[in-house]
Short mmCIF file of C-alpha atoms in Angstrom, two decimals:
data_model
loop_
_atom_site.label_atom_id
_atom_site.label_comp_id
_atom_site.label_asym_id
_atom_site.label_seq_id
_atom_site.Cartn_x
_atom_site.Cartn_y
_atom_site.Cartn_z
CA UNK A 317 0.00 0.00 0.00
CA UNK A 318 1.13 3.55 -0.72
CA UNK A 319 2.18 6.56 1.34
CA UNK A 320 -0.18 9.32 0.20
CA UNK A 321 -0.49 13.06 0.72
CA UNK A 322 -4.06 14.37 0.87
CA UNK A 323 -4.74 18.09 0.57
CA UNK A 324 -8.02 19.27 2.06
CA UNK A 325 -8.63 15.89 3.67
CA UNK A 326 -10.99 17.18 6.37
CA UNK A 327 -13.50 18.56 3.87
CA UNK A 328 -16.69 16.90 2.70
CA UNK A 329 -15.25 14.84 -0.16
CA UNK A 330 -11.79 14.64 1.36
CA UNK A 331 -12.92 13.10 4.65
CA UNK A 332 -14.96 10.38 2.95
CA UNK A 333 -12.07 9.64 0.58
CA UNK A 334 -9.60 9.46 3.48
CA UNK A 335 -11.82 6.81 5.06
CA UNK A 336 -11.94 4.76 1.85
CA UNK A 337 -8.15 5.05 1.41
CA UNK A 338 -7.46 4.03 5.03
CA UNK A 339 -9.78 1.05 4.61
CA UNK A 340 -7.78 0.13 1.50
CA UNK A 341 -4.62 0.02 3.63
CA UNK A 342 -2.89 3.24 2.55
CA UNK A 343 -0.87 5.48 4.88
CA UNK A 344 -1.91 9.13 4.81
CA UNK A 345 -0.37 12.52 5.46
CA UNK A 346 -2.96 15.31 5.44
CA UNK A 347 -2.29 19.00 4.94
CA UNK A 348 -5.32 21.01 6.02
CA UNK A 349 -5.99 24.60 7.10
CA UNK A 350 -9.55 23.88 8.33
CA UNK A 351 -10.89 27.02 6.62
CA UNK A 352 -14.15 25.27 5.71
CA UNK A 353 -13.84 22.02 7.64
CA UNK A 354 -13.38 20.67 11.15
CA UNK A 355 -10.81 18.48 12.93
CA UNK A 356 -13.82 16.59 14.27
CA UNK A 357 -14.36 15.12 10.79
CA UNK A 358 -10.92 13.52 10.96
CA UNK A 359 -11.53 12.19 14.46
CA UNK A 360 -14.63 10.48 13.11
CA UNK A 361 -12.73 9.13 10.11
CA UNK A 362 -10.42 7.40 12.59
CA UNK A 363 -13.39 6.15 14.59
CA UNK A 364 -14.87 4.54 11.49
CA UNK A 365 -11.54 3.20 10.22
CA UNK A 366 -10.78 1.38 13.46
CA UNK A 367 -8.06 1.57 16.13
CA UNK A 368 -5.19 0.48 13.88
CA UNK A 369 -5.80 3.43 11.52
CA UNK A 370 -4.51 6.00 13.99
CA UNK A 371 -0.91 4.98 13.38
CA UNK A 372 -1.37 5.36 9.61
CA UNK A 373 -2.43 9.02 9.47
CA UNK A 374 -0.44 12.17 10.16
CA UNK A 375 -1.81 15.71 10.04
CA UNK A 376 -0.04 18.94 9.14
CA UNK A 377 -2.08 22.04 9.89
CA UNK A 378 -0.98 24.30 7.11
CA UNK A 379 -1.72 25.89 3.75
CA UNK A 380 -0.76 24.52 0.33
CA UNK A 381 0.27 28.04 -0.72
CA UNK A 382 3.02 27.94 1.90
CA UNK A 383 6.18 26.15 0.75
CA UNK A 384 7.34 25.50 4.33
CA UNK A 385 4.03 23.80 5.16
CA UNK A 386 4.32 21.66 2.04
CA UNK A 387 7.92 20.72 2.84
CA UNK A 388 6.75 19.62 6.29
CA UNK A 389 3.95 17.52 4.78
CA UNK A 390 6.31 15.81 2.33
CA UNK A 391 8.95 15.18 4.99
CA UNK A 392 6.93 14.12 8.04
CA UNK A 393 6.25 10.54 6.94
CA UNK A 394 8.77 7.75 7.53
CA UNK A 395 8.67 6.84 3.82
CA UNK A 396 8.52 9.09 0.71
CA UNK A 397 5.16 10.35 -0.53
CA UNK A 398 4.24 8.22 -3.55
CA UNK A 399 1.10 10.06 -4.70
CA UNK A 400 -1.03 13.11 -3.93
CA UNK A 401 -4.82 13.39 -3.86
CA UNK A 402 -5.59 17.09 -4.22
CA UNK A 403 -8.90 18.39 -2.82
CA UNK A 404 -7.84 21.68 -1.21
CA UNK A 405 -9.57 24.69 -2.76
CA UNK A 406 -12.52 27.06 -2.74
CA UNK A 407 -15.65 25.74 -4.41
CA UNK A 408 -18.73 28.02 -4.37
CA UNK A 409 -19.79 29.40 -7.76
CA UNK A 410 -21.61 32.48 -6.42
CA UNK A 411 -18.77 33.31 -4.03
CA UNK A 412 -16.25 33.07 -6.85
CA UNK A 413 -17.95 36.03 -8.58
CA UNK A 414 -17.71 38.05 -5.37
CA UNK A 415 -14.07 37.27 -4.62
CA UNK A 416 -12.27 36.02 -7.73
CA UNK A 417 -8.86 37.04 -6.38
CA UNK A 418 -9.16 34.53 -3.54
CA UNK A 419 -10.31 31.80 -5.93
CA UNK A 420 -7.39 32.29 -8.29
CA UNK A 421 -4.95 32.55 -5.38
CA UNK A 422 -6.15 29.44 -3.55
CA UNK A 423 -7.17 27.20 -6.43
CA UNK A 424 -4.52 27.99 -9.03
CA UNK A 425 -1.80 29.45 -6.80
CA UNK A 426 -2.14 26.63 -4.29
CA UNK A 427 -2.00 24.00 -7.02
CA UNK A 428 1.10 25.59 -8.52
CA UNK A 429 2.82 25.53 -5.12
CA UNK A 430 1.80 21.92 -4.61
CA UNK A 431 3.14 20.81 -7.99
CA UNK A 432 6.41 22.60 -7.34
CA UNK A 433 6.74 20.80 -3.99
CA UNK A 434 5.97 17.48 -5.70
CA UNK A 435 8.75 18.10 -8.21
CA UNK A 436 11.21 19.01 -5.45
CA UNK A 437 10.35 15.90 -3.43
CA UNK A 438 10.35 13.50 -6.38
CA UNK A 439 6.62 12.69 -6.43
CA UNK A 440 5.03 12.51 -9.89
CA UNK A 441 1.56 11.03 -9.25
CA UNK A 442 -1.51 13.17 -8.54
CA UNK A 443 -5.29 12.75 -8.53
CA UNK A 444 -6.89 16.18 -8.99
CA UNK A 445 -10.35 17.18 -7.85
CA UNK A 446 -11.74 18.95 -10.91
CA UNK A 447 -15.35 19.84 -11.69
CA UNK A 448 -18.07 19.59 -14.32
CA UNK A 449 -18.37 23.39 -14.08
CA UNK A 450 -15.53 23.61 -16.59
CA UNK A 451 -18.00 22.59 -19.34
CA UNK A 452 -20.03 25.79 -18.97
CA UNK A 453 -23.07 25.71 -21.25
CA UNK A 454 -22.84 22.21 -22.74
CA UNK A 455 -23.72 21.70 -26.38
CA UNK A 456 -24.91 18.16 -25.69
CA UNK A 457 -26.20 16.25 -22.68
CA UNK A 458 -24.97 13.86 -21.40
CA UNK A 459 -21.57 15.52 -21.40
CA UNK A 460 -18.52 13.54 -22.50
CA UNK A 461 -14.90 14.29 -21.68
CA UNK A 462 -14.46 15.52 -25.26
CA UNK A 463 -16.93 18.36 -24.75
CA UNK A 464 -15.68 21.92 -25.07
CA UNK A 465 -14.06 23.29 -21.92
CA UNK A 466 -15.65 26.72 -21.60
CA UNK A 467 -16.36 27.66 -17.97
CA UNK A 468 -18.77 30.52 -17.26
CA UNK A 469 -17.78 31.41 -13.71
CA UNK A 470 -14.49 32.14 -11.91
CA UNK A 471 -14.64 28.89 -9.94
CA UNK A 472 -14.86 26.82 -13.12
CA UNK A 473 -12.18 28.95 -14.76
CA UNK A 474 -9.76 28.18 -11.92
CA UNK A 475 -10.44 24.46 -12.25
CA UNK A 476 -9.88 24.59 -16.00
CA UNK A 477 -6.65 26.51 -15.43
CA UNK A 478 -5.34 23.87 -13.02
CA UNK A 479 -6.21 21.16 -15.54
CA UNK A 480 -4.17 23.02 -18.15
CA UNK A 481 -1.30 23.46 -15.70
CA UNK A 482 -1.30 19.72 -15.04
CA UNK A 483 -1.18 18.99 -18.77
CA UNK A 484 1.68 21.45 -19.22
CA UNK A 485 3.65 19.92 -16.35
CA UNK A 486 3.16 16.43 -17.77
CA UNK A 487 4.39 17.63 -21.16
CA UNK A 488 7.44 19.33 -19.65
CA UNK A 489 9.11 16.21 -18.28
CA UNK A 490 8.55 12.44 -18.38
CA UNK A 491 7.14 10.35 -15.56
CA UNK A 492 4.02 12.24 -14.50
CA UNK A 493 0.91 10.21 -13.72
CA UNK A 494 -2.10 12.49 -13.51
CA UNK A 495 -5.84 11.92 -13.13
CA UNK A 496 -8.14 14.88 -13.66
CA UNK A 497 -11.51 13.86 -12.20
CA UNK A 498 -14.38 16.03 -13.38
CA UNK A 499 -17.18 15.24 -11.02
CA UNK A 500 -20.66 16.48 -11.03
CA UNK A 501 -22.74 17.17 -7.87
CA UNK A 502 -21.44 15.35 -4.76
CA UNK A 503 -24.13 14.78 -2.12
CA UNK A 504 -25.10 12.30 0.58
CA UNK A 505 -23.10 11.22 3.60
CA UNK A 506 -21.53 8.17 5.18
CA UNK A 507 -24.42 5.81 6.10
CA UNK A 508 -23.26 5.77 9.74
CA UNK A 509 -24.27 9.41 10.13
CA UNK A 510 -20.80 10.24 11.45
CA UNK A 511 -19.49 11.95 8.31
CA UNK A 512 -21.33 14.43 6.11
CA UNK A 513 -21.38 17.88 4.57
CA UNK A 514 -21.10 20.67 7.14
CA UNK A 515 -20.52 23.98 5.34
CA UNK A 516 -19.65 27.08 7.31
CA UNK A 517 -22.35 29.73 6.96
CA UNK A 518 -25.15 29.56 4.39
CA UNK A 519 -24.87 26.42 2.25
CA UNK A 520 -24.01 27.03 -1.39
CA UNK A 521 -25.25 23.58 -2.48
CA UNK A 522 -28.75 22.12 -2.62
CA UNK A 523 -28.51 19.09 -0.35
CA UNK A 524 -27.16 20.75 2.81
CA UNK A 525 -29.67 23.57 2.30
CA UNK A 526 -32.59 21.15 1.98
CA UNK A 527 -31.31 19.19 4.98
CA UNK A 528 -31.17 22.32 7.12
CA UNK A 529 -34.72 23.23 6.15
CA UNK A 530 -35.89 19.73 7.05
CA UNK A 531 -34.19 19.87 10.46
CA UNK A 532 -35.58 23.33 11.20
CA UNK A 533 -32.42 25.44 10.88
CA UNK A 534 -33.84 27.33 7.88
CA UNK A 535 -37.36 28.37 6.96
CA UNK A 536 -37.57 27.35 3.32
CA UNK A 537 -35.67 26.10 0.30
CA UNK A 538 -34.72 28.67 -2.31
CA UNK A 539 -34.93 27.29 -5.83
CA UNK A 540 -32.94 29.42 -8.24
CA UNK A 541 -35.02 29.63 -11.38
CA UNK A 542 -38.35 28.07 -12.29
CA UNK A 543 -38.16 28.85 -15.99
CA UNK A 544 -35.29 26.65 -17.10
CA UNK A 545 -35.95 24.61 -20.29
CA UNK A 546 -36.50 21.39 -18.29
CA UNK A 547 -39.51 19.18 -17.58
CA UNK A 548 -40.58 21.12 -14.47
CA UNK A 549 -38.73 24.40 -14.92
CA UNK A 550 -36.10 23.75 -12.26
CA UNK A 551 -32.46 23.04 -13.06
CA UNK A 552 -31.35 19.44 -13.64
CA UNK A 553 -28.16 18.03 -12.18
CA UNK A 554 -26.31 14.72 -12.04
CA UNK A 555 -26.02 13.99 -8.32
CA UNK A 556 -23.38 11.53 -7.13
CA UNK A 557 -23.23 9.95 -3.69
CA UNK A 558 -20.08 11.04 -1.89
CA UNK A 559 -19.17 7.41 -1.09
CA UNK A 560 -19.31 6.55 -4.80
CA UNK A 561 -17.12 9.56 -5.46
CA UNK A 562 -14.62 8.55 -2.78
CA UNK A 563 -14.41 5.08 -4.30
CA UNK A 564 -13.84 6.68 -7.71
CA UNK A 565 -10.77 8.50 -6.36
CA UNK A 566 -9.41 5.26 -4.95
CA UNK A 567 -9.98 3.51 -8.30
CA UNK A 568 -8.22 6.30 -10.21
CA UNK A 569 -5.26 6.14 -7.84
CA UNK A 570 -4.98 2.38 -8.37
CA UNK A 571 -4.96 2.80 -12.16
CA UNK A 572 -2.26 5.47 -12.02
CA UNK A 573 -0.09 3.30 -9.81
CA UNK A 574 -0.44 0.29 -12.10
CA UNK A 575 -0.13 1.94 -15.53
CA UNK A 576 2.44 3.94 -17.44
CA UNK A 577 2.71 7.75 -17.06
CA UNK A 578 -0.31 9.51 -18.54
CA UNK A 579 -2.87 12.27 -18.13
CA UNK A 580 -6.18 10.56 -17.47
CA UNK A 581 -9.28 12.78 -17.74
CA UNK A 582 -12.57 11.33 -16.55
CA UNK A 583 -16.11 12.34 -15.65
CA UNK A 584 -17.36 10.96 -12.37
CA UNK A 585 -21.15 11.00 -12.42
CA UNK A 586 -24.14 8.71 -12.57
CA UNK A 587 -25.39 9.57 -16.04
CA UNK A 588 -28.82 10.33 -14.57
CA UNK A 589 -30.20 13.83 -14.03
CA UNK A 590 -32.70 14.97 -11.40
CA UNK A 591 -34.39 18.34 -11.20
CA UNK A 592 -34.24 20.45 -8.06
CA UNK A 593 -37.97 19.88 -7.50
CA UNK A 594 -37.48 16.11 -7.84
CA UNK A 595 -34.76 16.28 -5.17
CA UNK A 596 -37.03 18.27 -2.84
CA UNK A 597 -39.78 15.66 -3.22
CA UNK A 598 -37.34 12.78 -2.69
CA UNK A 599 -35.99 14.45 0.44
CA UNK A 600 -39.51 14.97 1.75
CA UNK A 601 -40.05 11.24 1.42
CA UNK A 602 -36.78 10.38 3.17
CA UNK A 603 -37.28 12.82 6.02
CA UNK A 604 -41.06 12.56 6.33
CA UNK A 605 -41.05 16.37 6.43
CA UNK A 606 -42.89 18.88 4.29
CA UNK A 607 -40.30 21.23 2.83
CA UNK A 608 -41.56 24.72 2.00
CA UNK A 609 -39.84 26.33 -0.94
CA UNK A 610 -39.87 29.48 -3.03
CA UNK A 611 -38.71 29.95 -6.58
CA UNK A 612 -36.40 32.92 -7.02
CA UNK A 613 -34.37 34.30 -9.90
CA UNK A 614 -31.64 32.30 -11.56
CA UNK A 615 -28.15 32.51 -10.12
CA UNK A 616 -25.35 33.96 -12.18
CA UNK A 617 -23.15 31.19 -13.55
CA UNK A 618 -25.79 28.43 -13.48
CA UNK A 619 -26.84 26.20 -16.38
CA UNK A 620 -30.12 24.43 -17.12
CA UNK A 621 -28.87 20.88 -17.27
CA UNK A 622 -25.61 19.15 -16.40
CA UNK A 623 -25.45 15.37 -16.66
CA UNK A 624 -22.34 13.21 -17.11
CA UNK A 625 -21.53 10.65 -19.70
CA UNK A 626 -19.79 8.21 -17.31
CA UNK A 627 -18.86 5.52 -19.83
CA UNK A 628 -15.14 6.27 -19.93
CA UNK A 629 -14.80 5.98 -16.15
CA UNK A 630 -16.40 2.54 -16.32
CA UNK A 631 -14.07 1.51 -19.14
CA UNK A 632 -10.85 2.86 -17.62
CA UNK A 633 -11.47 2.40 -13.89
CA UNK A 634 -14.06 -0.36 -13.76
CA UNK A 635 -16.03 2.17 -11.68
CA UNK A 636 -19.64 3.27 -11.75
CA UNK A 637 -22.05 4.68 -9.20
CA UNK A 638 -23.82 2.15 -6.98
CA UNK A 639 -26.06 4.44 -4.90
CA UNK A 640 -29.17 6.22 -6.15
CA UNK A 641 -31.20 9.28 -5.17
CA UNK A 642 -33.00 7.42 -2.39
CA UNK A 643 -29.65 6.52 -0.78
CA UNK A 644 -28.40 10.09 -1.17
CA UNK A 645 -31.47 11.51 0.58
CA UNK A 646 -31.59 8.83 3.27
CA UNK A 647 -27.92 9.15 4.17
CA UNK A 648 -28.04 12.97 4.09
CA UNK A 649 -31.01 12.90 6.47
CA UNK A 650 -29.33 10.40 8.80
CA UNK A 651 -26.31 12.72 8.97
CA UNK A 652 -28.41 15.86 9.50
CA UNK A 653 -30.56 14.30 12.22
CA UNK A 654 -27.49 13.09 14.12
CA UNK A 655 -25.63 16.39 13.58
CA UNK A 656 -28.16 19.24 13.41
CA UNK A 657 -25.37 21.79 13.86
CA UNK A 658 -22.75 19.98 11.76
CA UNK A 659 -19.46 19.27 13.49
CA UNK A 660 -20.04 21.90 16.18
CA UNK A 661 -18.74 19.86 19.10
CA UNK A 662 -15.91 20.57 21.48
CA UNK A 663 -12.79 19.11 19.89
CA UNK A 664 -10.45 17.04 21.98
CA UNK A 665 -6.92 16.08 20.95
CA UNK A 666 -7.16 14.53 17.48
CA UNK A 667 -3.98 12.49 17.16
#
């Protein structure tokens, strides 16, 4: 099993992926600044992974833009870092319009610093957390990896820029093994209810917002646009359970380790789209709660429909989603009921 560096490992997707990687036997070093996450998530990862996992994870509280923090992360383990799984970054579309400087600094600047540290420390394998937002307004749905990359918001532009940087680095010297994973809408939670999405402040994504309405933290769901060219007027998205997504990262890492140097670009999605109103109804069924909602104006940077063509991921990774909308809603509700205020507990010593 490999010695891995995980950036942003305490976040929503990162924490679930850390659990899957620990269960697969890997040793992890995490670099995390906890700007939109909690150390409690990592404590729970260790709880789920079992007592032997504690000796296989090390945590560096630091920032990927800081070369000293990165040097510490690459040097702290007893054996060299063999691969990086890169989650760290800012991820809210609306916020990226309000503060593009931060998005370019963190997402592109942080990735540049990370790649430079990888080169210095002799690591040439990376799995990058990209996004379907890079497709912008798709010409065809479902969207294949060959679709035009034309992002329509600063967040998507930063992701596309990092993808290009990765391609340029791979072309500049031999030996790089790179997976660029363009995933669609991660939702759900670990079925135990111990891990889930706990955004700081007002949620930018549908599922945590709906969950907070169901649990009574918010009055109503805001649906951005009721006049989209879809079956019910609300936007359609390809939702993917976070555990399926975590397993997709593990599968991509395995392929990179086994195959020759390459740049592997894959969609991670289900290939099935659900409208916002369909999600609200499904969550009402899972929670047994009536969810009031209002339809407001469209958000800047949104699209009507975004659904993956996942065939290449199945072909190259042997991976496909195994959990449907009912599982996503059920697991999200289990998490929200057990953690009505997210990870807001008093944190004891983590490691």
